[in-house]
Short mmCIF file of C-alpha atoms and ligand atoms in Angstrom, two decimals:
data_model
loop_
_atom_site.label_atom_id
_atom_site.label_comp_id
_atom_site.label_asym_id
_atom_site.label_seq_id
_atom_site.Cartn_x
_atom_site.Cartn_y
_atom_site.Cartn_z
CA MET H 1 88.38 9.99 191.74
CA LYS H 2 87.26 8.75 195.37
CA THR H 3 89.15 6.84 197.41
CA GLN H 4 88.93 5.59 201.24
CA VAL H 5 92.78 6.90 202.26
CA VAL H 6 95.00 9.08 200.13
CA ILE H 7 98.66 8.36 201.06
CA VAL H 8 101.05 11.33 199.92
CA GLY H 9 104.54 10.04 199.44
CA ALA H 10 105.90 6.79 197.91
CA GLY H 11 109.07 6.49 200.42
CA PRO H 12 109.45 3.41 202.40
CA ALA H 13 106.39 5.04 204.85
CA GLY H 14 103.95 5.50 202.34
CA THR H 15 104.66 2.37 200.56
CA LEU H 16 104.88 -0.02 203.27
CA LEU H 17 101.41 1.66 204.13
CA SER H 18 99.97 1.11 200.63
CA HIS H 19 100.86 -2.69 201.13
CA LEU H 20 99.38 -3.09 204.28
CA LEU H 21 96.19 -1.23 203.34
CA GLY H 22 95.92 -3.52 200.25
CA ARG H 23 96.24 -6.92 201.86
CA ALA H 24 93.37 -5.47 204.03
CA GLY H 25 91.16 -4.57 201.40
CA VAL H 26 91.55 -0.49 202.07
CA SER H 27 91.37 1.27 198.83
CA HIS H 28 94.04 3.90 198.57
CA VAL H 29 96.01 5.63 196.07
CA VAL H 30 99.85 6.75 196.36
CA LEU H 31 101.13 10.04 195.31
CA GLU H 32 104.79 10.47 194.45
CA GLN H 33 106.22 13.68 193.56
CA GLN H 34 109.52 11.88 192.24
CA SER H 35 109.88 8.85 189.38
CA ARG H 36 110.28 5.27 190.50
CA ALA H 37 113.76 5.55 189.52
CA TYR H 38 114.39 8.70 191.51
CA VAL H 39 113.38 6.96 194.59
CA LEU H 40 115.17 4.00 193.82
CA ALA H 41 118.48 5.55 193.63
CA ARG H 42 118.46 6.95 197.08
CA ILE H 43 121.23 5.42 199.44
CA ARG H 44 120.13 5.60 202.99
CA ALA H 45 119.51 3.38 205.74
CA GLY H 46 121.23 0.19 206.56
CA VAL H 47 120.24 -1.32 209.70
CA LEU H 48 116.53 -2.70 210.94
CA GLU H 49 115.49 -3.17 214.34
CA TRP H 50 114.12 -6.80 214.92
CA GLY H 51 110.39 -5.42 215.35
CA SER H 52 110.92 -4.10 211.61
CA VAL H 53 112.19 -7.40 210.42
CA GLU H 54 108.98 -9.15 212.24
CA ILE H 55 106.66 -6.65 210.47
CA LEU H 56 108.04 -6.83 207.15
CA ARG H 57 107.93 -10.81 207.90
CA ASP H 58 104.18 -10.76 208.59
CA ALA H 59 103.44 -8.77 205.37
CA GLY H 60 104.81 -11.24 203.07
CA LEU H 61 107.69 -8.92 202.41
CA ALA H 62 110.60 -10.99 203.52
CA GLU H 63 112.00 -13.08 200.83
CA ARG H 64 114.63 -11.25 199.75
CA MET H 65 115.82 -9.67 203.18
CA ASP H 66 115.55 -13.30 204.93
CA ARG H 67 117.94 -14.37 201.76
CA GLU H 68 120.12 -11.47 201.40
CA GLY H 69 120.02 -9.76 204.43
CA GLN H 70 122.51 -10.34 207.41
CA VAL H 71 121.66 -11.07 210.47
CA HIS H 72 123.91 -9.14 213.42
CA ASP H 73 124.20 -9.81 217.16
CA THR H 74 127.21 -7.65 217.84
CA ILE H 75 127.74 -3.73 217.77
CA ASN H 76 131.53 -2.50 218.76
CA ILE H 77 132.14 0.66 219.45
CA ALA H 78 135.90 2.03 219.43
CA TRP H 79 137.32 5.06 221.32
CA ARG H 80 140.83 6.81 221.75
CA GLY H 81 141.88 5.04 218.81
CA SER H 82 142.76 1.73 220.52
CA GLU H 83 139.76 0.76 222.93
CA MET H 84 136.87 -1.13 221.55
CA LEU H 85 133.58 -2.70 223.55
CA SER H 86 131.49 -5.07 222.02
CA ILE H 87 127.65 -5.38 222.76
CA ASP H 88 126.22 -9.04 221.79
CA SER H 89 122.40 -8.11 221.77
CA HIS H 90 121.41 -11.60 221.39
CA GLU H 91 123.22 -12.78 224.34
CA LEU H 92 122.43 -10.04 226.53
CA LEU H 93 118.84 -9.68 225.30
CA GLY H 94 117.91 -12.56 222.81
CA ARG H 95 117.17 -10.03 220.03
CA ARG H 96 119.23 -9.57 216.96
CA MET H 97 119.10 -6.66 213.85
CA MET H 98 119.45 -7.31 210.45
CA ALA H 99 121.53 -5.48 208.43
CA TYR H 100 119.64 -4.66 204.66
CA GLY H 101 119.76 -1.63 202.94
CA GLN H 102 116.70 0.59 202.32
CA THR H 103 117.32 0.72 198.65
CA ASN H 104 116.47 -3.14 198.87
CA ILE H 105 113.72 -2.72 201.04
CA GLN H 106 112.01 -0.06 198.68
CA GLU H 107 112.46 -2.13 195.64
CA ASP H 108 110.78 -5.11 197.60
CA LEU H 109 108.02 -2.79 198.34
CA TYR H 110 107.55 -1.67 194.99
CA GLU H 111 107.70 -5.14 193.73
CA ALA H 112 104.88 -6.06 196.07
CA VAL H 113 102.54 -3.09 195.09
CA ASP H 114 102.94 -3.85 191.88
CA ALA H 115 101.96 -7.28 192.39
CA ALA H 116 98.94 -6.39 194.36
CA GLY H 117 97.84 -4.01 191.98
CA ASN H 118 97.89 -1.03 194.33
CA THR H 119 97.83 2.56 192.58
CA ILE H 120 100.99 4.68 193.21
CA ILE H 121 100.84 7.65 190.93
CA PHE H 122 104.66 8.98 190.22
CA GLU H 123 105.59 12.45 189.24
CA ALA H 124 102.58 13.92 191.11
CA HIS H 125 103.07 17.54 191.27
CA ASP H 126 101.41 20.40 193.28
CA VAL H 127 99.82 18.16 195.83
CA GLN H 128 97.89 19.97 198.20
CA ILE H 129 95.38 18.60 200.60
CA SER H 130 92.18 20.32 201.53
CA ASP H 131 90.21 20.37 204.58
CA PRO H 132 92.08 17.73 206.84
CA ALA H 133 90.33 18.48 209.92
CA ARG H 134 87.06 16.91 208.40
CA ARG H 135 86.01 15.86 204.72
CA PRO H 136 89.51 15.89 203.14
CA SER H 137 90.57 16.23 199.66
CA VAL H 138 93.92 16.12 197.53
CA THR H 139 94.54 17.82 194.25
CA PHE H 140 97.41 17.19 192.38
CA VAL H 141 98.77 17.41 188.56
CA ALA H 142 100.18 14.48 186.87
CA ASN H 143 100.62 14.36 183.17
CA GLY H 144 99.79 18.01 183.00
CA VAL H 145 96.17 16.82 184.23
CA SER H 146 94.42 18.71 187.49
CA GLU H 147 93.42 16.03 189.49
CA ARG H 148 90.96 15.77 192.63
CA ILE H 149 90.62 12.86 195.00
CA ASP H 150 88.09 12.79 197.73
CA CYS H 151 88.62 10.50 200.69
CA ASP H 152 87.73 9.56 204.16
CA PHE H 153 91.48 9.91 205.15
CA VAL H 154 95.16 11.34 204.30
CA ALA H 155 98.26 9.83 205.39
CA GLY H 156 101.18 12.24 205.06
CA CYS H 157 104.41 10.14 204.40
CA ASP H 158 106.02 12.78 202.54
CA GLY H 159 109.16 13.37 204.38
CA SER H 160 110.57 16.12 206.25
CA HIS H 161 110.16 18.39 202.96
CA GLY H 162 106.40 17.27 202.20
CA VAL H 163 103.59 19.42 202.65
CA SER H 164 101.56 17.08 205.07
CA ARG H 165 103.17 18.51 208.07
CA THR H 166 102.38 21.97 207.13
CA ALA H 167 98.48 21.16 206.41
CA ILE H 168 98.10 21.09 210.14
CA PRO H 169 97.92 24.61 211.36
CA ALA H 170 101.06 25.96 212.80
CA SER H 171 98.52 26.99 215.92
CA VAL H 172 97.87 23.26 216.17
CA ARG H 173 101.37 22.00 215.88
CA THR H 174 104.37 21.78 218.73
CA GLU H 175 107.91 21.52 217.01
CA PHE H 176 110.87 20.56 218.49
CA GLU H 177 114.55 21.01 216.83
CA LYS H 178 118.02 20.52 217.09
CA ASP H 179 120.94 21.06 214.57
CA TYR H 180 124.16 19.36 214.85
CA PRO H 181 127.26 21.34 213.54
CA PHE H 182 128.41 18.52 211.43
CA GLY H 183 127.36 15.80 208.66
CA TRP H 184 128.21 12.35 207.68
CA LEU H 185 130.01 11.71 204.74
CA GLY H 186 129.07 8.30 203.33
CA ILE H 187 130.45 6.54 200.68
CA LEU H 188 129.51 2.57 199.20
CA SER H 189 132.37 0.75 198.25
CA GLU H 190 132.33 -2.75 196.30
CA THR H 191 134.43 -4.11 199.05
CA PRO H 192 134.11 -6.67 201.67
CA PRO H 193 132.59 -5.32 204.67
CA LEU H 194 134.06 -5.70 208.48
CA PRO H 195 132.37 -8.52 210.02
CA HIS H 196 130.37 -6.45 212.94
CA LEU H 197 129.38 -2.62 212.72
CA LEU H 198 131.75 -0.63 214.44
CA TYR H 199 131.10 2.86 215.77
CA ALA H 200 133.74 5.01 216.57
CA ASN H 201 134.50 7.93 218.90
CA HIS H 202 137.75 9.86 218.00
CA GLN H 203 139.66 13.02 218.51
CA ARG H 204 139.28 13.97 214.75
CA GLY H 205 135.78 12.85 214.70
CA PHE H 206 133.25 10.15 214.49
CA ALA H 207 133.63 7.42 212.20
CA LEU H 208 131.18 4.11 211.33
CA CYS H 209 131.89 1.00 209.35
CA SER H 210 128.69 -0.92 208.16
CA MET H 211 127.43 -3.00 205.44
CA ARG H 212 125.04 -3.86 202.95
CA ASN H 213 126.04 -7.37 201.51
CA PRO H 214 129.34 -9.31 201.63
CA MET H 215 130.59 -7.39 198.77
CA LEU H 216 129.28 -3.95 199.40
CA SER H 217 130.29 -1.81 202.38
CA ARG H 218 128.94 1.26 203.97
CA TYR H 219 131.48 4.09 205.67
CA TYR H 220 130.92 7.13 207.48
CA VAL H 221 133.15 9.79 208.65
CA GLN H 222 131.86 12.73 210.67
CA CYS H 223 132.86 16.15 208.40
CA PRO H 224 132.43 19.68 208.72
CA LEU H 225 128.61 21.26 207.35
CA THR H 226 130.68 23.33 204.94
CA ASP H 227 132.35 20.33 202.87
CA THR H 228 130.90 19.41 199.71
CA ILE H 229 131.92 15.76 198.37
CA ASP H 230 134.65 17.79 196.33
CA ASP H 231 136.65 18.00 199.18
CA TRP H 232 136.68 14.51 199.92
CA PRO H 233 138.48 12.45 197.02
CA ASP H 234 138.47 8.58 197.74
CA ASP H 235 142.24 8.60 199.26
CA ARG H 236 141.65 11.40 201.87
CA PHE H 237 138.31 9.42 202.85
CA TRP H 238 139.74 5.99 203.35
CA THR H 239 142.91 7.61 205.27
CA GLU H 240 140.47 9.67 207.51
CA LEU H 241 138.45 6.31 208.13
CA LEU H 242 141.32 4.38 209.06
CA THR H 243 142.80 6.72 211.31
CA ARG H 244 139.55 7.09 213.21
CA ILE H 245 139.05 3.11 213.81
CA PRO H 246 141.71 0.79 215.99
CA ALA H 247 144.70 0.01 214.08
CA ASP H 248 143.94 -3.85 214.27
CA LYS H 249 140.23 -3.29 212.28
CA ALA H 250 141.92 -0.86 209.87
CA ALA H 251 143.79 -3.38 208.73
CA LEU H 252 140.81 -5.73 207.96
CA ILE H 253 139.61 -3.11 205.89
CA GLU H 254 140.21 -3.43 201.97
CA THR H 255 139.80 -0.21 200.30
CA GLY H 256 138.24 0.56 196.94
CA PRO H 257 137.04 2.95 194.57
CA SER H 258 133.58 4.48 196.16
CA ILE H 259 130.53 4.04 193.73
CA GLU H 260 128.60 6.63 195.88
CA LYS H 261 129.46 9.50 197.99
CA SER H 262 127.25 11.61 199.67
CA ILE H 263 127.05 14.25 202.71
CA ALA H 264 123.98 14.15 205.08
CA PRO H 265 123.65 16.65 207.90
CA LEU H 266 122.62 15.79 211.06
CA ARG H 267 119.13 17.00 212.61
CA SER H 268 116.47 16.11 215.47
CA PHE H 269 113.09 17.01 214.71
CA ALA H 270 109.71 16.12 216.14
CA SER H 271 106.17 17.82 215.21
CA GLU H 272 103.40 16.58 217.44
CA PRO H 273 100.56 15.90 216.89
CA MET H 274 100.91 13.05 214.38
CA ARG H 275 97.23 13.49 213.62
CA TYR H 276 94.84 16.30 212.80
CA GLY H 277 91.29 15.19 212.14
CA SER H 278 91.46 12.89 208.86
CA LEU H 279 95.44 13.64 208.37
CA PHE H 280 97.90 11.28 210.04
CA LEU H 281 101.60 11.86 210.06
CA ALA H 282 104.04 8.65 209.36
CA GLY H 283 107.91 8.59 209.20
CA ASP H 284 110.24 11.63 208.15
CA ALA H 285 106.93 13.60 207.56
CA ALA H 286 106.45 13.81 211.51
CA HIS H 287 110.31 13.11 212.79
CA ILE H 288 114.04 13.17 212.13
CA VAL H 289 116.74 11.61 213.83
CA PRO H 290 120.60 11.98 213.19
CA PRO H 291 121.41 8.29 211.90
CA THR H 292 123.75 7.52 214.81
CA GLY H 293 121.04 5.28 216.47
CA ALA H 294 120.22 3.47 213.15
CA LYS H 295 116.70 4.63 213.80
CA GLY H 296 115.00 6.91 210.95
CA LEU H 297 113.76 3.71 208.81
CA ASN H 298 112.55 1.83 211.93
CA LEU H 299 110.84 4.55 212.95
CA ALA H 300 108.48 5.11 209.82
CA ILE H 301 108.07 1.37 209.66
CA SER H 302 106.91 1.14 213.31
CA ASP H 303 104.38 4.49 212.81
CA VAL H 304 103.00 2.57 209.54
CA HIS H 305 102.30 -0.58 211.60
CA TYR H 306 100.32 1.44 214.20
CA LEU H 307 98.75 3.61 211.40
CA ALA H 308 97.66 0.60 208.92
CA ARG H 309 96.28 -1.35 212.27
CA ALA H 310 94.04 1.66 212.96
CA PHE H 311 92.64 2.57 209.83
CA VAL H 312 92.00 -1.56 209.07
CA ASP H 313 90.24 -1.52 212.60
CA HIS H 314 88.34 1.40 211.52
CA TYR H 315 86.95 -0.09 208.12
CA GLN H 316 86.97 -3.95 209.42
CA ARG H 317 85.43 -3.44 212.78
CA GLY H 318 84.33 -0.01 213.05
CA ASP H 319 86.78 0.66 216.11
CA ASP H 320 88.37 3.67 216.29
CA GLY H 321 90.40 3.08 219.21
CA TYR H 322 93.66 2.57 217.48
CA LEU H 323 93.14 5.89 215.28
CA ASP H 324 92.15 7.79 218.23
CA SER H 325 95.43 6.72 219.98
CA TYR H 326 97.94 6.75 217.08
CA SER H 327 99.48 10.08 217.67
CA GLU H 328 100.34 9.42 221.09
CA MET H 329 101.32 5.70 221.24
CA ALA H 330 103.38 6.31 217.83
CA SER H 331 105.22 9.41 219.75
CA ARG H 332 106.20 7.61 222.67
CA ARG H 333 107.88 4.91 220.25
CA VAL H 334 109.36 8.40 218.19
CA TRP H 335 110.79 10.08 221.75
CA GLY H 336 112.84 7.12 222.63
CA ALA H 337 114.21 6.82 219.53
CA MET H 338 115.17 10.70 219.57
CA ARG H 339 116.44 10.96 222.67
CA PHE H 340 118.63 7.68 222.01
CA SER H 341 119.93 8.81 218.65
CA TRP H 342 120.63 12.42 220.41
CA SER H 343 122.26 10.63 223.35
CA LEU H 344 124.45 8.50 221.17
CA THR H 345 125.27 11.37 218.62
CA MET H 346 126.54 13.46 221.73
CA LEU H 347 128.53 10.70 222.77
CA LEU H 348 130.23 9.72 219.70
CA HIS H 349 131.06 12.92 217.77
CA ARG H 350 133.71 15.65 218.15
CA PHE H 351 131.86 19.18 218.76
CA PRO H 352 133.90 21.90 217.60
CA ASP H 353 133.68 23.57 220.93
CA MET H 354 134.66 20.62 223.15
CA SER H 355 137.45 20.82 225.69
CA ASP H 356 139.93 18.25 226.72
CA PHE H 357 137.53 17.63 229.61
CA ASP H 358 134.44 16.89 227.70
CA GLN H 359 136.46 14.31 225.11
CA ARG H 360 137.65 12.54 228.56
CA ALA H 361 134.17 12.28 229.92
CA GLN H 362 132.85 10.95 226.38
CA GLU H 363 135.61 8.31 226.95
CA GLN H 364 134.91 7.69 230.33
CA GLU H 365 131.01 6.85 229.56
CA LEU H 366 132.24 4.42 226.90
CA TYR H 367 134.60 2.71 229.40
CA HIS H 368 131.53 2.27 231.76
CA LEU H 369 129.80 0.63 229.10
CA SER H 370 132.26 -1.73 228.03
CA THR H 371 132.72 -2.70 231.98
CA SER H 372 128.86 -2.58 232.80
CA GLN H 373 126.75 -5.12 231.74
CA SER H 374 123.42 -3.27 232.97
CA ALA H 375 124.67 -0.53 230.98
CA GLN H 376 124.90 -2.89 227.92
CA ILE H 377 121.32 -4.06 228.32
CA ALA H 378 119.96 -0.68 228.54
CA PHE H 379 122.08 0.54 225.25
CA ALA H 380 121.08 -2.80 223.46
CA GLU H 381 117.68 -2.63 224.01
CA GLN H 382 117.15 0.77 222.38
CA TYR H 383 119.71 0.06 219.61
CA VAL H 384 117.70 -3.34 218.69
CA GLY H 385 114.52 -1.76 219.61
CA LEU H 386 112.22 -1.86 222.01
CA PRO H 387 108.88 -4.24 221.59
CA LEU H 388 106.20 -2.46 219.69
CA GLU H 389 103.25 -1.53 221.74
CA VAL H 390 99.81 -3.69 221.46
P1 LIG F 401 111.28 9.56 202.95
O1 LIG F 401 111.55 10.77 202.84
O2 LIG F 401 111.84 8.42 202.50
O3 LIG F 401 110.25 9.29 201.34
C1 LIG F 401 109.20 10.62 201.37
C2 LIG F 401 108.68 10.46 200.03
O4 LIG F 401 107.77 11.60 199.68
C3 LIG F 401 109.78 10.92 199.23
O5 LIG F 401 109.85 9.97 198.07
C4 LIG F 401 109.42 12.15 198.51
O6 LIG F 401 110.09 12.31 196.83
C5 LIG F 401 108.08 11.96 198.57
N1 LIG F 401 107.19 13.48 198.77
C6 LIG F 401 107.89 14.91 199.19
N2 LIG F 401 107.41 15.75 199.15
C7 LIG F 401 106.16 15.23 198.44
C8 LIG F 401 104.88 15.82 197.75
N3 LIG F 401 104.64 17.35 198.28
N4 LIG F 401 103.95 15.33 196.89
C9 LIG F 401 104.28 13.95 196.79
N5 LIG F 401 105.35 13.39 197.29
C10 LIG F 401 106.05 14.14 197.78
N6 LIG F 401 117.82 6.26 208.60
C11 LIG F 401 118.35 5.30 209.33
O7 LIG F 401 117.82 4.71 209.96
N7 LIG F 401 119.97 5.18 208.99
C12 LIG F 401 120.45 5.67 208.07
O8 LIG F 401 122.13 5.57 207.54
C13 LIG F 401 120.00 6.92 207.26
N8 LIG F 401 120.84 7.52 206.31
C14 LIG F 401 119.71 8.91 206.24
C15 LIG F 401 120.72 9.42 204.62
C16 LIG F 401 119.97 10.78 204.29
C17 LIG F 401 120.72 11.42 202.89
C18 LIG F 401 118.57 11.04 204.65
C19 LIG F 401 117.71 11.97 203.91
C20 LIG F 401 117.94 9.76 205.32
C21 LIG F 401 118.54 9.07 206.02
N9 LIG F 401 117.67 8.45 207.15
C22 LIG F 401 118.54 7.16 207.75
C23 LIG F 401 116.53 8.29 207.29
C24 LIG F 401 115.75 7.78 206.36
O9 LIG F 401 115.91 6.40 206.04
C25 LIG F 401 114.33 7.83 206.59
O10 LIG F 401 113.83 7.80 207.92
C26 LIG F 401 113.32 7.42 206.05
O11 LIG F 401 113.52 7.41 204.31
C27 LIG F 401 112.07 7.66 206.13
O12 LIG F 401 111.16 7.28 205.04
P2 LIG F 401 109.68 7.98 204.76
O13 LIG F 401 108.98 8.42 206.18
O14 LIG F 401 109.11 7.07 203.56
O15 LIG F 401 110.31 9.48 203.85
C1 LIG F 402 124.15 2.21 207.42
O1 LIG F 402 124.49 0.95 207.52
O2 LIG F 402 124.03 3.13 206.67
C2 LIG F 402 123.85 2.75 209.33
C3 LIG F 402 124.07 1.74 210.15
C4 LIG F 402 124.04 2.36 211.43
C5 LIG F 402 123.67 3.57 211.49
C6 LIG F 402 123.53 4.46 210.48
C7 LIG F 402 123.70 4.15 209.11
O3 LIG F 402 123.84 4.13 213.04
#
């Protein structure tokens, strides 16, 4: 086979790239190691920056999002069990955010790929990238048959455990990493959510109240990395969540059976450069952020926005300016989100070695955020997302 771009991975990054390239008439093939159903069963992100909303709208992917998604202006942060601040990004910046689950986005993306007749080869195994620096080709096995695709470019959208990043020689890569000594236990429950996102700093640990739709709530509590979901029956989860948030908010929460329960470790990771010759990395293949800042999915979308623009300029105008600037431009946005997600994780979580001084210093920073409009503006512009670079 021969095509212009091979995309490895059909998560949000790879599938959005497929859709954008298809709209521009750039030939491509997507290789996904899992089945379509497996990818769609993942429960992950829930909050979209307004820049991501606009990218999806411009790509004709927003009809269901605009119908079912929930536009939000306010982020609430609680501390010490009773204090709470509210940050209204629309009042401060005129910018909003959208609560719309990654699972829904993935469904919408697959539907659009099907409608456009683009090619995703699911259950493609043993993907290998050869000669990424000059004349790349990709081999894989599907239905027991070994295949090879010659291409102009490879887009590595295969997440943090994929093969694309390591196709860049270790001598070329610089990696930055920070692991956190706790995880997030998340549940979904078919109960009405709180009206606004609520993050909580508490002596017992972090908690987060989020949503998917008016009858589907998403909740998280910080838990030790050594825990498993068997350590957290629903009753224990609800008791812990309601303890960590202010009583007046806890009184509004309707508990119910969890329909999904999982523990995710928290990690900061970045690999540079995001380009090696004809190989380009996008999304989790190049970077991981702790979910505290709701940035992972949004970075995947912004990387793909930059990369699709670069490929289209190459093929339609013979202009490689955006290809040549991709790695630096995408990395600038990645590091903005990386730092914000790290700082919010350090501010809101209970670390095992924390002293009373450390706890009090966290609480003082939250008090300052509650009283300073300039601090709130700085927070809000990073949470809802800075404008994309032209
Ligand atoms: P993905 O990992 O989503 O997709 C990569 C795809 O490549 C996968 O389908 C995989 O099967 C495929 N693949 C891997 N190796 C391959 C190979 N060798 N060959 C072919 N295909 C291969 N972000 C938030 O903003 N908020 C959250 O609350 C949040 N929660 C998360 C919870 C968990 C458990 C995880 C793991 C991530 C979470 N994230 C969250 C981040 C998440 O949303 C990612 O940022 C987002 O999925 C990134 O999308 P992709 O880059 O497409 O990577
Ligand atoms: C979610 O809704 O899953 C969510 C919201 C905000 C975050 C992380 C996850 O920071």
